[in-house]
Amino acid sequence: MATYGLLLDFNTCIGCKACMRSCKEVNNLSGPLGQELSAENYTVVNTYKDLNYRKMCMHCLTPSCTSVCPVGALKKSELGPVTYDGNKCIGCRYCMVACPFSIPRYEWNNPRPVVRKCIMCISRIEQGKEPACAWVCPMGATRFGERDRLLDIARARLTRHPDKYVNHIYGEKEAGGTSVLMISSIAFADLGFRSTLPQEPLPDLTWTVLRKIPNIVFTAGIVVGGIWWVINRRMELDRENNGNNHKA
Ligand code: SF4
Ligand code: SF4
Ligand code: SF4
């Protein structure tokens, strides 16, 4: 099965924010367009020295967020997107700690808060459509396609225009590689992207750390309901799954 992704070319982005608006529309997100990722803004477009650049979930090839989620709310699809199920999420925020790109955001204003992030419009992909942000982009600055093909396009642009791009495809190797790839005329570190991430997948490391130092998790207030709630929720989900299996 083909694995899809997005190529964000900051050099061709005009900062129109149509991607942000379409993301809000397809995900029913309220509130104004923000400058920071939030539960109401799964993607943001900002400007640095005349360069417009986007931030969103990187859809890691081997995501840390899925490996630490105790209830399986986050999942890596074979198609590429890392999805989440808000009905399963218990708001423990393990994924926020584990994500090397600091992407998941918390619904601070919701009485039953869960974590939110971009899901690469997986339902659109399953219907044979592009993610809304790629479909709406007037410049092709957000491009959808098979990850291998997007890598070829990115490499070709860097080779053809070494004067216009830094020699770095962000996401090709970071944290084991991601389904979202970025190219730019300005170094990614200067745009606020983490530039010293290891090239190996991080899930084993993050889970080992979280498991060994649970007190840090508690001290930071990351577990909202306590272990008993996790267990109860797991049992509840098991019951639901069993019920569904029986109905099937
Ligand atoms: S960027 Fe973070 S939230 Fe997105 S898939 Fe990777 S680990 Fe998960
Ligand atoms: S892929 Fe979909 S959910 Fe993700 S930023 Fe684009 S429009 Fe939003
Ligand atoms: S829609 Fe395209 S050109 Fe407009 S801000 Fe988003 S990425 Fe840039």
Short mmCIF file of C-alpha atoms and ligand atoms in Angstrom, two decimals:
data_model
loop_
_atom_site.label_atom_id
_atom_site.label_comp_id
_atom_site.label_asym_id
_atom_site.label_seq_id
_atom_site.Cartn_x
_atom_site.Cartn_y
_atom_site.Cartn_z
CA MET A 1 0.00 0.00 0.00
CA ALA A 2 1.26 3.48 -0.84
CA THR A 3 2.31 5.67 2.05
CA TYR A 4 1.26 9.25 1.62
CA GLY A 5 2.54 12.52 2.98
CA LEU A 6 2.72 16.26 2.46
CA LEU A 7 5.53 18.39 1.09
CA LEU A 8 5.57 21.95 2.44
CA ASP A 9 7.71 24.27 0.31
CA PHE A 10 8.10 27.44 2.35
CA ASN A 11 9.71 29.26 -0.58
CA THR A 12 6.47 29.17 -2.55
CA CYS A 13 4.09 29.90 0.32
CA ILE A 14 2.49 33.35 0.06
CA GLY A 15 1.08 33.34 3.59
CA CYS A 16 -2.57 33.52 2.49
CA LYS A 17 -3.59 31.12 5.33
CA ALA A 18 -6.17 29.40 3.13
CA CYS A 19 -4.76 26.13 4.55
CA MET A 20 -5.55 27.25 8.08
CA ARG A 21 -9.08 28.27 7.17
CA SER A 22 -9.83 25.04 5.28
CA CYS A 23 -8.43 23.00 8.18
CA LYS A 24 -10.80 24.75 10.57
CA GLU A 25 -13.70 24.19 8.23
CA VAL A 26 -13.21 20.44 7.66
CA ASN A 27 -12.47 19.80 11.34
CA ASN A 28 -15.24 22.08 12.70
CA LEU A 29 -12.74 24.11 14.71
CA SER A 30 -14.05 27.33 16.23
CA GLY A 31 -12.21 30.52 17.16
CA PRO A 32 -9.92 32.86 15.26
CA LEU A 33 -6.87 31.90 13.20
CA GLY A 34 -4.04 31.56 15.70
CA GLN A 35 -0.30 32.05 15.58
CA GLU A 36 0.42 29.01 17.73
CA LEU A 37 -0.82 25.44 17.44
CA SER A 38 -3.82 24.90 19.69
CA ALA A 39 -6.87 22.69 20.12
CA GLU A 40 -8.60 25.05 17.63
CA ASN A 41 -5.64 25.44 15.23
CA TYR A 42 -4.17 22.17 13.95
CA THR A 43 -1.86 24.11 11.65
CA VAL A 44 -0.43 27.62 11.70
CA VAL A 45 1.31 29.83 9.15
CA ASN A 46 3.84 32.33 10.47
CA THR A 47 6.37 34.68 8.88
CA TYR A 48 10.09 35.14 9.53
CA LYS A 49 12.13 37.57 7.42
CA ASP A 50 9.58 37.50 4.57
CA LEU A 51 9.46 33.69 4.56
CA ASN A 52 6.08 32.13 5.32
CA TYR A 53 6.24 28.74 7.01
CA ARG A 54 3.73 26.21 8.32
CA LYS A 55 3.66 24.06 11.41
CA MET A 56 1.54 20.94 11.88
CA CYS A 57 1.85 17.35 13.04
CA MET A 58 4.79 15.73 11.23
CA HIS A 59 3.05 12.32 11.06
CA CYS A 60 6.17 10.42 12.11
CA LEU A 61 6.92 7.12 10.40
CA THR A 62 7.44 5.60 13.86
CA PRO A 63 5.53 7.94 16.18
CA SER A 64 6.39 8.36 19.84
CA CYS A 65 2.86 9.55 20.58
CA THR A 66 1.27 6.25 19.56
CA SER A 67 3.79 4.22 21.55
CA VAL A 68 3.02 5.95 24.85
CA CYS A 69 -0.77 6.29 24.55
CA PRO A 70 -2.17 3.93 27.22
CA VAL A 71 -5.58 3.52 25.54
CA GLY A 72 -4.63 3.33 21.86
CA ALA A 73 -6.25 6.66 21.01
CA LEU A 74 -3.39 7.51 18.62
CA LYS A 75 -2.61 5.22 15.70
CA LYS A 76 -0.33 5.22 12.66
CA SER A 77 -2.32 4.39 9.55
CA GLU A 78 -0.71 2.39 6.74
CA LEU A 79 -1.70 5.29 4.51
CA GLY A 80 0.63 7.66 6.42
CA PRO A 81 -1.51 9.76 8.78
CA VAL A 82 -1.21 9.44 12.55
CA THR A 83 -4.84 9.55 13.66
CA TYR A 84 -6.44 9.88 17.06
CA ASP A 85 -9.78 8.89 18.48
CA GLY A 86 -11.18 11.56 20.80
CA ASN A 87 -13.65 9.04 22.24
CA LYS A 88 -10.80 6.91 23.54
CA CYS A 89 -8.50 9.76 24.67
CA ILE A 90 -8.44 10.11 28.46
CA GLY A 91 -6.49 13.38 28.44
CA CYS A 92 -3.44 11.89 30.20
CA ARG A 93 -1.09 13.95 27.98
CA TYR A 94 1.60 11.28 27.72
CA CYS A 95 1.69 12.02 23.99
CA MET A 96 2.43 15.70 24.66
CA VAL A 97 5.48 14.69 26.67
CA ALA A 98 6.64 12.10 24.15
CA CYS A 99 6.26 14.06 20.89
CA PRO A 100 9.71 15.23 19.73
CA PHE A 101 8.09 18.04 17.73
CA SER A 102 5.84 19.36 20.56
CA ILE A 103 2.69 19.03 18.47
CA PRO A 104 -0.32 17.69 20.46
CA ARG A 105 -2.38 20.38 22.19
CA TYR A 106 -4.77 20.11 25.11
CA GLU A 107 -8.38 21.33 25.30
CA TRP A 108 -7.91 23.49 28.38
CA ASN A 109 -11.43 24.95 28.10
CA ASN A 110 -13.31 21.68 27.76
CA PRO A 111 -14.83 20.11 30.93
CA ARG A 112 -13.77 16.70 29.58
CA PRO A 113 -10.53 17.73 27.89
CA VAL A 114 -8.77 15.59 25.32
CA VAL A 115 -5.73 16.09 23.13
CA ARG A 116 -6.03 17.50 19.62
CA LYS A 117 -3.81 17.54 16.54
CA CYS A 118 -3.85 17.29 12.74
CA ILE A 119 -4.93 13.86 11.44
CA MET A 120 -3.89 14.55 7.83
CA CYS A 121 -7.55 14.51 6.81
CA ILE A 122 -7.50 10.73 6.73
CA SER A 123 -11.17 10.42 5.80
CA ARG A 124 -10.53 12.55 2.70
CA ILE A 125 -7.51 10.40 1.77
CA GLU A 126 -9.62 7.25 2.19
CA GLN A 127 -12.12 8.78 -0.26
CA GLY A 128 -9.34 9.40 -2.79
CA LYS A 129 -9.16 13.14 -2.05
CA GLU A 130 -6.25 15.32 -0.94
CA PRO A 131 -6.12 16.73 2.59
CA ALA A 132 -8.06 20.00 2.65
CA CYS A 133 -4.97 22.18 3.18
CA ALA A 134 -3.25 20.74 0.10
CA TRP A 135 -6.40 20.91 -2.00
CA VAL A 136 -6.95 24.59 -1.21
CA CYS A 137 -3.36 25.86 -1.47
CA PRO A 138 -3.23 28.24 -4.47
CA MET A 139 0.56 27.95 -4.85
CA GLY A 140 1.15 24.23 -4.49
CA ALA A 141 3.20 25.15 -1.41
CA THR A 142 1.41 22.32 0.38
CA ARG A 143 1.53 19.29 -1.86
CA PHE A 144 0.03 15.86 -1.21
CA GLY A 145 1.33 12.60 -2.62
CA GLU A 146 3.27 9.42 -2.03
CA ARG A 147 6.11 10.12 0.37
CA ASP A 148 8.78 8.69 -1.95
CA ARG A 149 7.58 10.84 -4.81
CA LEU A 150 7.51 13.95 -2.58
CA LEU A 151 11.08 13.22 -1.51
CA ASP A 152 12.13 13.06 -5.18
CA ILE A 153 10.44 16.40 -5.84
CA ALA A 154 12.11 17.99 -2.82
CA ARG A 155 15.55 16.64 -3.78
CA ALA A 156 15.13 17.90 -7.35
CA ARG A 157 14.26 21.41 -6.13
CA LEU A 158 17.28 21.50 -3.83
CA THR A 159 19.56 20.30 -6.63
CA ARG A 160 18.14 22.73 -9.19
CA HIS A 161 18.16 25.75 -6.88
CA PRO A 162 20.99 25.40 -4.35
CA ASP A 163 21.02 29.20 -4.05
CA LYS A 164 17.35 29.28 -2.99
CA TYR A 165 17.12 26.36 -0.55
CA VAL A 166 19.12 25.25 2.46
CA ASN A 167 20.39 21.74 1.79
CA HIS A 168 18.01 20.04 4.20
CA ILE A 169 14.72 18.20 3.74
CA TYR A 170 13.21 18.48 7.19
CA GLY A 171 11.43 15.24 8.04
CA GLU A 172 13.47 13.02 5.74
CA LYS A 173 15.45 11.69 8.68
CA GLU A 174 14.39 13.51 11.85
CA ALA A 175 13.23 11.06 14.55
CA GLY A 176 13.38 8.22 12.03
CA GLY A 177 11.60 10.18 9.29
CA THR A 178 8.15 11.74 8.97
CA SER A 179 5.33 11.74 6.43
CA VAL A 180 5.36 15.55 6.37
CA LEU A 181 8.44 16.95 4.61
CA MET A 182 9.57 20.58 4.48
CA ILE A 183 12.01 22.61 2.38
CA SER A 184 13.01 26.21 2.96
CA SER A 185 15.41 29.04 2.16
CA ILE A 186 16.06 29.64 5.87
CA ALA A 187 17.61 27.11 8.24
CA PHE A 188 14.91 25.21 10.12
CA ALA A 189 16.52 25.98 13.48
CA ASP A 190 16.01 29.69 12.78
CA LEU A 191 12.31 29.01 12.19
CA GLY A 192 11.97 27.31 15.59
CA PHE A 193 12.09 23.69 14.39
CA ARG A 194 14.13 21.27 16.45
CA SER A 195 17.28 20.63 14.46
CA THR A 196 19.22 18.30 16.73
CA LEU A 197 16.82 15.37 16.82
CA PRO A 198 18.34 11.90 16.43
CA GLN A 199 17.81 10.11 13.13
CA GLU A 200 16.51 6.99 14.86
CA PRO A 201 12.85 6.45 15.84
CA LEU A 202 12.23 7.58 19.43
CA PRO A 203 9.31 5.48 20.75
CA ASP A 204 11.40 2.95 22.66
CA LEU A 205 13.41 5.68 24.32
CA THR A 206 10.43 7.82 25.28
CA TRP A 207 8.40 4.93 26.64
CA THR A 208 11.37 3.63 28.64
CA VAL A 209 11.86 7.06 30.17
CA LEU A 210 8.18 7.57 30.96
CA ARG A 211 7.90 4.13 32.52
CA LYS A 212 10.95 4.54 34.68
CA ILE A 213 10.10 7.96 36.07
CA PRO A 214 6.35 8.01 36.65
CA ASN A 215 6.79 10.60 39.42
CA ILE A 216 7.75 13.20 36.85
CA VAL A 217 4.52 12.50 35.07
CA PHE A 218 2.54 12.96 38.26
CA THR A 219 4.49 16.01 39.43
CA ALA A 220 3.79 17.74 36.15
CA GLY A 221 0.10 17.03 36.61
CA ILE A 222 -0.01 15.03 33.42
CA VAL A 223 -2.30 12.28 34.62
CA VAL A 224 -5.63 13.94 35.34
CA GLY A 225 -7.72 11.08 36.49
CA GLY A 226 -5.21 8.73 38.09
CA ILE A 227 -4.31 5.17 37.28
CA TRP A 228 -7.69 3.88 38.40
CA TRP A 229 -9.36 5.96 35.75
CA VAL A 230 -7.04 4.60 33.06
CA ILE A 231 -7.89 1.07 34.15
CA ASN A 232 -11.61 1.84 34.25
CA ARG A 233 -11.49 3.46 30.87
CA ARG A 234 -9.61 0.48 29.44
CA MET A 235 -12.23 -1.86 30.86
CA GLU A 236 -15.00 0.34 29.47
CA LEU A 237 -13.36 0.26 26.01
CA ASP A 238 -12.89 -3.50 26.27
CA ARG A 239 -16.57 -3.86 27.12
CA GLU A 240 -17.53 -1.63 24.16
CA ASN A 241 -15.23 -3.57 21.83
CA ASN A 242 -16.59 -6.88 23.05
CA GLY A 243 -20.11 -5.56 22.55
CA ASN A 244 -19.27 -4.43 19.01
CA ASN A 245 -17.56 -7.75 18.27
CA HIS A 246 -20.63 -9.59 19.48
CA LYS A 247 -22.85 -7.44 17.30
CA ALA A 248 -20.59 -8.00 14.23
S1 SF4 B 1 4.82 14.84 15.34
FE1 SF4 B 1 4.32 14.24 17.44
S2 SF4 B 1 2.07 14.11 17.45
FE2 SF4 B 1 2.74 14.05 15.30
S3 SF4 B 1 2.97 11.86 14.82
FE3 SF4 B 1 5.01 12.59 15.48
S4 SF4 B 1 5.04 12.12 17.69
FE4 SF4 B 1 2.90 12.03 17.06
S1 SF4 B 2 -4.03 17.69 6.77
FE1 SF4 B 2 -6.17 18.20 7.29
S2 SF4 B 2 -6.19 18.20 9.55
FE2 SF4 B 2 -4.01 18.36 8.90
S3 SF4 B 2 -3.53 20.56 8.78
FE3 SF4 B 2 -4.19 19.90 6.72
S4 SF4 B 2 -6.41 20.34 6.69
FE4 SF4 B 2 -5.78 20.32 8.85
S1 SF4 B 3 -2.62 27.90 1.50
FE1 SF4 B 3 -0.58 27.48 0.64
S2 SF4 B 3 0.22 29.51 0.10
FE2 SF4 B 3 -1.52 29.87 1.46
S3 SF4 B 3 -0.58 29.99 3.51
FE3 SF4 B 3 -1.16 27.85 3.23
S4 SF4 B 3 0.66 26.84 2.40
FE4 SF4 B 3 0.95 29.05 2.15
#
